[in-house]
Short mmCIF file of C-alpha atoms in Angstrom, two decimals:
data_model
loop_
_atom_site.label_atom_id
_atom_site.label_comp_id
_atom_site.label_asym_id
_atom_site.label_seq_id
_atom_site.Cartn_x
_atom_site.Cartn_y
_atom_site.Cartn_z
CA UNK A 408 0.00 0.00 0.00
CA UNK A 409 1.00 3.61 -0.66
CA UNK A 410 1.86 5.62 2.43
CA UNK A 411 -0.51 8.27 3.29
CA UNK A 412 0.38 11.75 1.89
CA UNK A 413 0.89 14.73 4.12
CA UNK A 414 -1.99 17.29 3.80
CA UNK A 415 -1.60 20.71 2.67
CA UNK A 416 1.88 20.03 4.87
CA UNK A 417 5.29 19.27 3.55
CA UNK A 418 6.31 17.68 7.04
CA UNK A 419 5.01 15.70 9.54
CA UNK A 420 5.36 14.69 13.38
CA UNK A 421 4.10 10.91 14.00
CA UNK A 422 2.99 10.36 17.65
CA UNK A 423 3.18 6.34 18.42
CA UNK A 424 1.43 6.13 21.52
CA UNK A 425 -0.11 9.10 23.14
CA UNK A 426 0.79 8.41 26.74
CA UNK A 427 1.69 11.30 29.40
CA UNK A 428 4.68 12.60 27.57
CA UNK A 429 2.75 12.46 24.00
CA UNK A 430 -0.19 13.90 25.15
CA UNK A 431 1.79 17.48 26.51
CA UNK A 432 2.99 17.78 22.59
CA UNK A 433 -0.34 17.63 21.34
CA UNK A 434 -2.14 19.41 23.88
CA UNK A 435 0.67 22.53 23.09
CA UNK A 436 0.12 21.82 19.42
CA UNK A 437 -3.54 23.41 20.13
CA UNK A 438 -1.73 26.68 20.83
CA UNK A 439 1.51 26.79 19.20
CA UNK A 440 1.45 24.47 16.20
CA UNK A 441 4.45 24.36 13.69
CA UNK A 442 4.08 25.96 10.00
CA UNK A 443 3.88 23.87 7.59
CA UNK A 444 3.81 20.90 9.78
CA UNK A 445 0.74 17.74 10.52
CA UNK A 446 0.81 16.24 13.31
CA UNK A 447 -0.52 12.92 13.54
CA UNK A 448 -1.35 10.90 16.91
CA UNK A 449 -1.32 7.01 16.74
CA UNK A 450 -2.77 4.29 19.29
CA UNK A 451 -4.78 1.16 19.70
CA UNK A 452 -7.34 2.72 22.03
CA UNK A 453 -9.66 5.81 21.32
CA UNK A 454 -8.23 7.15 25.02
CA UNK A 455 -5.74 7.32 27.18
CA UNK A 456 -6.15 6.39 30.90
CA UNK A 457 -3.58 8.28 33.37
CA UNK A 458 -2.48 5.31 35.52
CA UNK A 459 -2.36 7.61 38.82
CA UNK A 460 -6.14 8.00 38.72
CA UNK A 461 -6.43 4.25 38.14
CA UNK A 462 -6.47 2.33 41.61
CA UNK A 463 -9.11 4.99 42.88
CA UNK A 464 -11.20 4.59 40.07
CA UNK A 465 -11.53 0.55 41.36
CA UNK A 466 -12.30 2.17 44.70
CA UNK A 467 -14.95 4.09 43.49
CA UNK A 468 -13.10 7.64 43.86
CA UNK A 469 -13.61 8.37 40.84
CA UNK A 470 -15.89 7.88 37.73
CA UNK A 471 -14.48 5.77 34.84
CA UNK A 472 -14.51 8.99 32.64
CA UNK A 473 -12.67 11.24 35.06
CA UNK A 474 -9.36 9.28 34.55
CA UNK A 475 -9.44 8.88 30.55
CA UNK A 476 -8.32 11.91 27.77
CA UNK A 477 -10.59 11.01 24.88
CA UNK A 478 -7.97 11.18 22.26
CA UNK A 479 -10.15 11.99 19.50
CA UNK A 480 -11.52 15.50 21.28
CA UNK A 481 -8.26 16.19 22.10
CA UNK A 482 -6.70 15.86 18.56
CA UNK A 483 -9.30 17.63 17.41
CA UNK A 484 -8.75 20.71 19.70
CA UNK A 485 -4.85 20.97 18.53
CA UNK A 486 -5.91 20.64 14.87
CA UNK A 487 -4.13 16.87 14.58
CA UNK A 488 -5.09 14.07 13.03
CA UNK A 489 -5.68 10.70 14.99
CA UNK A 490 -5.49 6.83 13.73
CA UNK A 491 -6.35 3.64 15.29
CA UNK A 492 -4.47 1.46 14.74
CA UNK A 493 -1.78 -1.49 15.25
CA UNK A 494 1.91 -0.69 14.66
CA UNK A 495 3.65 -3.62 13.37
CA UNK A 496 7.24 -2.08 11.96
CA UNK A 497 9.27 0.72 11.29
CA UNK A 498 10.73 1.12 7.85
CA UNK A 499 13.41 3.93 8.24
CA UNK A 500 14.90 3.87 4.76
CA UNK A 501 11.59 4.81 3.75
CA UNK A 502 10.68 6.50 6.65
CA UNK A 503 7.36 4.83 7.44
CA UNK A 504 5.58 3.56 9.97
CA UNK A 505 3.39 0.08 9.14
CA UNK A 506 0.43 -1.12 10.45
CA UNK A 507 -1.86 -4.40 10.24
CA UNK A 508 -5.02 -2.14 9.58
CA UNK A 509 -4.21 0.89 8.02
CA UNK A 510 -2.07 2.47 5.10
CA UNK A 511 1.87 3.40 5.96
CA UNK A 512 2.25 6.50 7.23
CA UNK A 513 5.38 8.71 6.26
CA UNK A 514 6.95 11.17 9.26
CA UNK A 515 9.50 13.64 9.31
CA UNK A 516 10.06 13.00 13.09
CA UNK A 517 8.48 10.06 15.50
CA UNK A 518 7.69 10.10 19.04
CA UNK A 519 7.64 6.94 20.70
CA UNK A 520 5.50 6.18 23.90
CA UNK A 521 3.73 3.29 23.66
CA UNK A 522 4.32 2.42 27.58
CA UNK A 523 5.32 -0.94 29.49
CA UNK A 524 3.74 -4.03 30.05
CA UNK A 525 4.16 -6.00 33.17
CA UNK A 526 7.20 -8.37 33.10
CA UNK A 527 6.28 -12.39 32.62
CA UNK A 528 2.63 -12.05 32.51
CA UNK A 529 2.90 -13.44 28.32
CA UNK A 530 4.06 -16.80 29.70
CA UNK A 531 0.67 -17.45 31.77
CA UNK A 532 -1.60 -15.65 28.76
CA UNK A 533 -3.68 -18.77 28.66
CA UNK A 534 -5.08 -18.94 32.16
CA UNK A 535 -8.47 -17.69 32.66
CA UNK A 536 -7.64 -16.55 36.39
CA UNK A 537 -5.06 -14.02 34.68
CA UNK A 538 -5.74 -10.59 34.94
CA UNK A 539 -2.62 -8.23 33.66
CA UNK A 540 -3.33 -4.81 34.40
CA UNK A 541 -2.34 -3.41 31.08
CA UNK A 542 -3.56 -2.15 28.92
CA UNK A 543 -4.93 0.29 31.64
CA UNK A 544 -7.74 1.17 29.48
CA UNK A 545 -9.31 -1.88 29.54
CA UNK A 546 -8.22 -3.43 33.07
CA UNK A 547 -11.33 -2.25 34.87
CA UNK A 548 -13.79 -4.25 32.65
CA UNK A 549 -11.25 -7.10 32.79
CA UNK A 550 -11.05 -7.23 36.10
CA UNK A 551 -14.79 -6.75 36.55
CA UNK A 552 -15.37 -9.42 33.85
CA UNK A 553 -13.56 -12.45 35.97
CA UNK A 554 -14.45 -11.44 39.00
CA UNK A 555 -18.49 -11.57 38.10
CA UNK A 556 -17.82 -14.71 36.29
CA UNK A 557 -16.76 -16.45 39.25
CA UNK A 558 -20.23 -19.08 39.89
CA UNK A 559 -19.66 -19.66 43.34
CA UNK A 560 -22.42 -18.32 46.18
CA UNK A 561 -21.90 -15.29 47.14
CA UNK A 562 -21.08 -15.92 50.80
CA UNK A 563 -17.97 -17.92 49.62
CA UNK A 564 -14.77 -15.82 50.16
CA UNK A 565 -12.72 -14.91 46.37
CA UNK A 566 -9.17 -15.57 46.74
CA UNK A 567 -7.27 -12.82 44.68
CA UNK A 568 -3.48 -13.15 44.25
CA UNK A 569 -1.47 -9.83 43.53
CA UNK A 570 1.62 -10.88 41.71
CA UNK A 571 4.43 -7.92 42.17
CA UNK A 572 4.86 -6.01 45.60
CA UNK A 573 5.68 -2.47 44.33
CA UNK A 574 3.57 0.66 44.26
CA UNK A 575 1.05 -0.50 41.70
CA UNK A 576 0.43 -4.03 43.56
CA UNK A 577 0.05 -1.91 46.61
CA UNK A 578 -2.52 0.48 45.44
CA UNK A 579 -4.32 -2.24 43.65
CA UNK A 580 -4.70 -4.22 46.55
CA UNK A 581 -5.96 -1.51 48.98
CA UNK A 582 -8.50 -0.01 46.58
CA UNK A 583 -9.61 -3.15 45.84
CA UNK A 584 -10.42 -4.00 48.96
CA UNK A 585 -12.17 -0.59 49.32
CA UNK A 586 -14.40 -2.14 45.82
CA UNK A 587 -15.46 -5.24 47.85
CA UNK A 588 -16.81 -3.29 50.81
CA UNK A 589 -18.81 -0.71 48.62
CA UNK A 590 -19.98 -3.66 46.77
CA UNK A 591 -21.24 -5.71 49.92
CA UNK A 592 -22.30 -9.18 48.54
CA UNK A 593 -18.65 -10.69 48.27
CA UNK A 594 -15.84 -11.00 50.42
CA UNK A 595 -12.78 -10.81 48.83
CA UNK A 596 -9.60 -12.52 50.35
CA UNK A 597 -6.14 -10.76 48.59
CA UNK A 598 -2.59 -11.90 48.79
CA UNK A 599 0.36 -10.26 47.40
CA UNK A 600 2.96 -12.03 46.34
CA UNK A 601 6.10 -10.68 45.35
CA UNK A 602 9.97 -12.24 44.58
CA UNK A 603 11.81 -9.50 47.24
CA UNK A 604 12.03 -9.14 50.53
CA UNK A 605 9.89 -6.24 51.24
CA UNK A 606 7.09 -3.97 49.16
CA UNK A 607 7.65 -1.12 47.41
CA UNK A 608 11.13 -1.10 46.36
CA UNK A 609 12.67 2.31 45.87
CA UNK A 610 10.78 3.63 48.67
CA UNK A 611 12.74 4.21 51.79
CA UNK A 612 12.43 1.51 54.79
CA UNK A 613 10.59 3.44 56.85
CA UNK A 614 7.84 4.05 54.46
CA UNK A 615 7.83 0.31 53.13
CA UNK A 616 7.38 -0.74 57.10
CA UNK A 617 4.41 1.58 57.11
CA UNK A 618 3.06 0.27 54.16
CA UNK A 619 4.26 -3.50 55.26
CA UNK A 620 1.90 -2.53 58.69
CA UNK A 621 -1.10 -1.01 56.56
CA UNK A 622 -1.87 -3.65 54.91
CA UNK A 623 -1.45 -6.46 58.14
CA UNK A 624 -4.10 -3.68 59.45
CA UNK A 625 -6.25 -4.54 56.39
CA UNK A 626 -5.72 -8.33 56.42
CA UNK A 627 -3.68 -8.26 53.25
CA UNK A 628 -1.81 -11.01 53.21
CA UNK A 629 1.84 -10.61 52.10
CA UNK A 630 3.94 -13.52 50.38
CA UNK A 631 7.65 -12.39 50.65
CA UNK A 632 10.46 -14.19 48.09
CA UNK A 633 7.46 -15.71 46.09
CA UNK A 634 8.10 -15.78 42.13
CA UNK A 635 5.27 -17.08 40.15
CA UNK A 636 6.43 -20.16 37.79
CA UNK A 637 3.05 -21.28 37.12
CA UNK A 638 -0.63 -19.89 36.63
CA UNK A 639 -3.04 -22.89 36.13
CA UNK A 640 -6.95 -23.60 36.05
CA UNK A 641 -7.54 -23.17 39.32
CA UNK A 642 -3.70 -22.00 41.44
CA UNK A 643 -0.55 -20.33 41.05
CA UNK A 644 2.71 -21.99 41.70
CA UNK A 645 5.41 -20.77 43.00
CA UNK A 646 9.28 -21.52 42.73
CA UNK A 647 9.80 -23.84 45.48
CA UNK A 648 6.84 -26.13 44.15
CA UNK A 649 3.94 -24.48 46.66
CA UNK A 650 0.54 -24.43 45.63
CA UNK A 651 -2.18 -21.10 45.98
CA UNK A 652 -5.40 -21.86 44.94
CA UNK A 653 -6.69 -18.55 44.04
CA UNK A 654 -9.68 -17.53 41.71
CA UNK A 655 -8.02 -14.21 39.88
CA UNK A 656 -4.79 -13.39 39.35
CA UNK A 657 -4.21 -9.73 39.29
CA UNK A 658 -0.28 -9.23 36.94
CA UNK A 659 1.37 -5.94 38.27
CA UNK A 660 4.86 -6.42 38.32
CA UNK A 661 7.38 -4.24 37.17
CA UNK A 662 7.76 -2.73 34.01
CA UNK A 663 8.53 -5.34 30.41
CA UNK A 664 9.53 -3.77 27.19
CA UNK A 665 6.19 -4.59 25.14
CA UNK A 666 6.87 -6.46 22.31
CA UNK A 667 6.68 -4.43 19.07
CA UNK A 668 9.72 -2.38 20.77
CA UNK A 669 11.90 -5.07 19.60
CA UNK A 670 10.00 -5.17 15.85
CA UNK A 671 11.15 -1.57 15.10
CA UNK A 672 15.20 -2.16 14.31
CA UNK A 673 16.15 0.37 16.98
CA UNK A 674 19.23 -0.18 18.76
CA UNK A 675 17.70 -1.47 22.81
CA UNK A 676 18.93 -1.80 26.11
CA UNK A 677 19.19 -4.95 27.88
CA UNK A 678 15.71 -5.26 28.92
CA UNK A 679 14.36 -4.33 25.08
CA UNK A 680 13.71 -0.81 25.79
CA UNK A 681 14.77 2.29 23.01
CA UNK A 682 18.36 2.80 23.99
CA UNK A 683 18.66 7.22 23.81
CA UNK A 684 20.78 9.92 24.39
CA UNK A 685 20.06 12.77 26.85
CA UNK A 686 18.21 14.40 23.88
CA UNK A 687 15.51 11.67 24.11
CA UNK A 688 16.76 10.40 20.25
CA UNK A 689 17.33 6.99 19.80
CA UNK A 690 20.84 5.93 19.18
CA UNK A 691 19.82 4.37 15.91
CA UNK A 692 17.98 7.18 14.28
CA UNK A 693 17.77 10.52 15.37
CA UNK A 694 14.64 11.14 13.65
CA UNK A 695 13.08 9.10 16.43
CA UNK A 696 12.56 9.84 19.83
CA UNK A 697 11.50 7.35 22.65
CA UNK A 698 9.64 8.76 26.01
CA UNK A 699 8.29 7.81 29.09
CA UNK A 700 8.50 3.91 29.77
CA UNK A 701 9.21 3.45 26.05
CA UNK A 702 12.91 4.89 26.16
CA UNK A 703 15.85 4.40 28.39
CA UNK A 704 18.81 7.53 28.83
CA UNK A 705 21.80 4.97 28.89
CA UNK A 706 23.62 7.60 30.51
CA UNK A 707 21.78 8.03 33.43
CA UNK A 708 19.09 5.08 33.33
CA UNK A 709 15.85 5.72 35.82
CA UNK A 710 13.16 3.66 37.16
CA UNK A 711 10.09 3.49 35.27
CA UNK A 712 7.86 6.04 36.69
CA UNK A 713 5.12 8.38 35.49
CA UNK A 714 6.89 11.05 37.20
CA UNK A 715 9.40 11.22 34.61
CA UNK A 716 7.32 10.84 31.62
CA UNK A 717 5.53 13.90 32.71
CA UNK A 718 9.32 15.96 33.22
CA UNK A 719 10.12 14.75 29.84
CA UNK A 720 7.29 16.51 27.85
CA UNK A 721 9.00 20.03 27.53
CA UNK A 722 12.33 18.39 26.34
CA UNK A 723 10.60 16.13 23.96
CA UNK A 724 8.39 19.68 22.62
CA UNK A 725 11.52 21.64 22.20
CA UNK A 726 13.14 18.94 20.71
CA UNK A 727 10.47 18.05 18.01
CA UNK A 728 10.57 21.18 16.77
CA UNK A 729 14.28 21.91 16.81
CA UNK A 730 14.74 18.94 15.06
CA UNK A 731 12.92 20.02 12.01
CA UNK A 732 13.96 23.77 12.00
CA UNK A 733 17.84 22.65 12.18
CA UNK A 734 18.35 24.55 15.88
CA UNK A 735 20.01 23.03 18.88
CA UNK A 736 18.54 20.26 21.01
CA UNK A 737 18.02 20.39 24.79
CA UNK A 738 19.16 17.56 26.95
CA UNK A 739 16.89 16.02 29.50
CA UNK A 740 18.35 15.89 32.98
CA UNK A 741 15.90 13.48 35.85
CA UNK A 742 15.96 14.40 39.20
CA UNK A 743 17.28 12.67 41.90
CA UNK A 744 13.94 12.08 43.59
CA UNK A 745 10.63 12.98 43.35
CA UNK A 746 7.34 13.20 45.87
CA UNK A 747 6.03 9.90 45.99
CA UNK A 748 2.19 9.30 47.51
CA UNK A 749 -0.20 6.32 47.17
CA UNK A 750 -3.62 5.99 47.17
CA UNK A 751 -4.73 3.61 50.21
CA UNK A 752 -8.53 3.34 49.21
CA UNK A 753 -9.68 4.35 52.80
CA UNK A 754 -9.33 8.57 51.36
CA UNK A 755 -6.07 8.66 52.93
CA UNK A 756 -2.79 8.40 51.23
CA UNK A 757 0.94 7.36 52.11
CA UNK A 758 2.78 10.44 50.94
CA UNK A 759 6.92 9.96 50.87
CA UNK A 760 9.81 13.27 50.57
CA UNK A 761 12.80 12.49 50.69
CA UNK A 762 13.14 11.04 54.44
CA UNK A 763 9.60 12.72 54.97
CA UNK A 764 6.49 9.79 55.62
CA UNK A 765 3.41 10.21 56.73
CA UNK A 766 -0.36 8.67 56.18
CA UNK A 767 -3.19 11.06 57.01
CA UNK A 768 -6.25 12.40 54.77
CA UNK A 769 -4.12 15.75 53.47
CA UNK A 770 -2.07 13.46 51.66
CA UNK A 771 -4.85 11.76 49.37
CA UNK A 772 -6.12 15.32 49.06
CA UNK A 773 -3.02 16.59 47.96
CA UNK A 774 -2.62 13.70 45.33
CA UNK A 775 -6.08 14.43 44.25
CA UNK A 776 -5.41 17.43 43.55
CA UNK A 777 -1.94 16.98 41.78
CA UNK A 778 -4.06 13.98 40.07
CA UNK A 779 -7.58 15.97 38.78
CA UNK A 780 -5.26 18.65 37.78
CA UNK A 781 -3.61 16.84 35.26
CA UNK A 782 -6.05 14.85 33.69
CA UNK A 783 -8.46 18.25 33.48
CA UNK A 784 -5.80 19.73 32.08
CA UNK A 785 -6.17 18.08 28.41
CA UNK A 786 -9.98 18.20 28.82
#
């Protein structure tokens, strides 16, 4: 097929994925668009769901609609054009992206943020107790899906299993308990299991005690060195042969390169992730750029966080356009650390600065506010 023509544009800037770093280009395109430039937004869902929002939406916090950007109003506000669709390659002797469904599409410059996926949730795909939670837009209705397909009377206690102990296991398993309650017919019995030592890694010790005491507070059970080899019919198994029967199997470990990362032919790091310079351009071509999750600075590598994507939006805007008008590039520099707070589903969050933790109301309010801010912000 022919690659679709620019319109009334001789260049063009390709969004792939319009996650949190994405979104900020297109939301300044409304106000300060390039001459002579189209800019184009691609993704495989019609919206974008802003993960922060996401636990407290399963708590009933929030209304489904209050954590999504419909990407179609907000292309339409900056004057872009938006296409569903599924990327399969990248062609950059013709510079093209390809896709399954749709014509090629010729750029001048690509963005890449097409997020993470939780690592080894692919190799237990087939079980029907497997519940990944990405993609985000569509984990609510999964996770609603299994959990009212489950035939047994509702007095009978549902055994959830958590698999990863960080932030998003955490939040997931408070707010979820928070879901049960407001929902009053079942009672819901949730594990987490995770392969360390201790939740929340990168947190400090003091917070991950509080968090470690929260959640014995809540009857949340917590599996310490537990990896997942097996997810079954009716259990999970775990590396030292012991059995969980469980009847949904929420995936929220840490963060996997997906797989069409590694169907590009950009050079990676060693977990499959766009290897880039401080600029945010891959090393392979530095008409592409990869943000947020997507990309990895080798030279100073951080964790994969939200937090950053969001920093890395007026780099990647600058550097879009510099890029095409032949002026210098900035280079983005991460901070150190950054204010940390999660949602506990009881309207109270765990808030952590620096060696600063405390878990009081002010702290959901003030990540409510950081939160609604946002996400209002491209409505």
């Amino acid at each position: 097929m022919k690659p679709l023509p620019a319109k009334q544009s001789s260049r063009r800037i390709v969004l792939l994925g319009v996650g949190h770093t994405n979104a900020h280009i297109v939301q300044q395109w409304a106000t300060e668009p390039m001459a002579d430039c189209e800019l184009v937004c691609v993704s495989n869902f019609p919206s974008a769901t802003y993960s922060g929002m996401l636990p407290g939406t399963l708590g009933g916090q929030y209304d489904d609609r209050e954590m999504r950007i419909d990407l179609k109003s907000l292309a339409d506000r900056a004057g872009a054009r938006l296409v569903i669709a599924n990327t399969t390659r990248l062609d950059r002797d013709t510079s093209q992206l390809h896709f399954d469904d749709h014509e090629p599409l010729a750029f001048d410059a690509l963005s890449i943020g097409v997020g993470s996926i939780p690592a080894g949730w692919r190799q237990h795909a087939e079980s029907p107790l497997l519940v990944p939670i990405k993609p985000m837009q569509n984990f609510l209705s999964r996770l609603h899906g299994r959990l009212n397909s489950l035939e047994s009377p509702l007095e009978r206690t549902i055994r959830v299993a958590i698999v990863g102990g960080g932030v998003a296991g955490v939040e997931i398993a408070c707010c979820l308990q928070q879901y049960a309650r407001q929902q009053g017919s079942r009672i819901l019995e949730i594990s987490i299991y995770t392969s360390g030592n201790h939740v929340a890694p990168g947190m400090t010790s003091r917070s991950a005690r509080r968090i470690e005491q929260l959640l014995a507070e809540r009857q949340i059970h917590l599996r310490f060195d537990h990896r997942i080899t097996e997810v079954n019919d009716s259990e999970i198994v775990t590396s030292d042969g012991k059995r969980y029967p469980v009847d949904c199997v929420v995936w929220a470990t840490g963060a996997e390169a997906p797989p069409l990362l590694g169907q590009l032919g950009l050079e990676t790091d060693d977990r499959g992730f766009i290897a880039t310079s401080s600029t945010l351009q891959s090393l392979t071509d530095p008409r592409v750029f990869a943000v947020g999750d997507s990309g990895t600075l080798l030279s100073s590598p951080v964790p994969k966080a939200g937090v950053y994507a969001v920093r890395q939006s007026p780099v990647l805007w600058h550097n879009l356009r510099a890029l095409l008008e032949g002026r210098t590039l900035k280079h983005f520099q991460p901070q150190d650390d950054f204010l940390k707070i999660l949602n506990t589903g009881d309207g109270k969050g765990l808030l952590q600065y620096r060696r600063v933790t405390a878990h009081a109301r002010w702290c959901w309010y003030l990540k409510n506010w950081i939160d609604k801010r946002f996400v209002d912000s491209f409505h």
